[in-house]
Amino acid sequence: LGFAGGLTIDRETREILGALLMAMPEEPAPQDLEKLESALRQGLPKADADKAIKLLHGYRGYLGDMKVEVARMGIPDTPQAGHEYFDRLAQLQRRHFDDATAQALFGQENLNARLTMQASFINNNAGLSLSEKTAQLEALRAQLPADLRNLIPDPPAPEPERQ
């Protein structure tokens, strides 16, 4: 809850949702869900409780869909496949959450992962010179907050020429 009441949804909300769900069986019985919903209704104002319950059910649905989709999508092996992967991930998140909620829950993490994957493709591109790789990696770093820029690795040192 925010300082003046009202349910605040941010990156840390996922940790709370995860903790709530970990305290429950993987396939909770209806009475397990009713117990949790009752606790939320007793501890929160009605509008916030309704929002929290909707969020919890949306997150449960999202996690279930993610188990299936991630296995189906596989690991991207090209820059285009990487873009398609993250576009599909965003679609999946929007299936369970409105834009603002999806951005609050996943936005920074999605950006971090997308940029890290792009960095991997840049570093593995033998057609780029060291200076081109460095410039492209710096452009990716600039899109991240200062405390997360270390997620983008430096390009590997060129191998010495063999004689």
C-alpha angles and dihedrals in degrees: 000000000000123000093265095038123265125116112273117204118200141132091293090057088075090059090052092047089049092051092049092050093046089058088059132068114268089250102032119205117237090257090056090055092043090053092052092045090050091052090051092048091050095047102041138049110266097256092048092045091052090049092047092049092049090048092050093051091045091051092049090051091047093052091049092051091045092058090058099037099047091054090048095046097049124190114316114242101185134044090249091051088050092055091047091049094054093042089054090047090053090050090052092050091048089052088066104027139035117250096264094049093046090050092049094048101038111007102101094038091050091050092048092050094044093051093044090053091048089051090054091053091048093049091048095048105108089189093069124082121229091257092050091049091048092051093048093047091050089053089054092047090053089063092061131075112262094254092056101044091099087072087080109073125217115254114270116262112259114259114250115255114257119230 
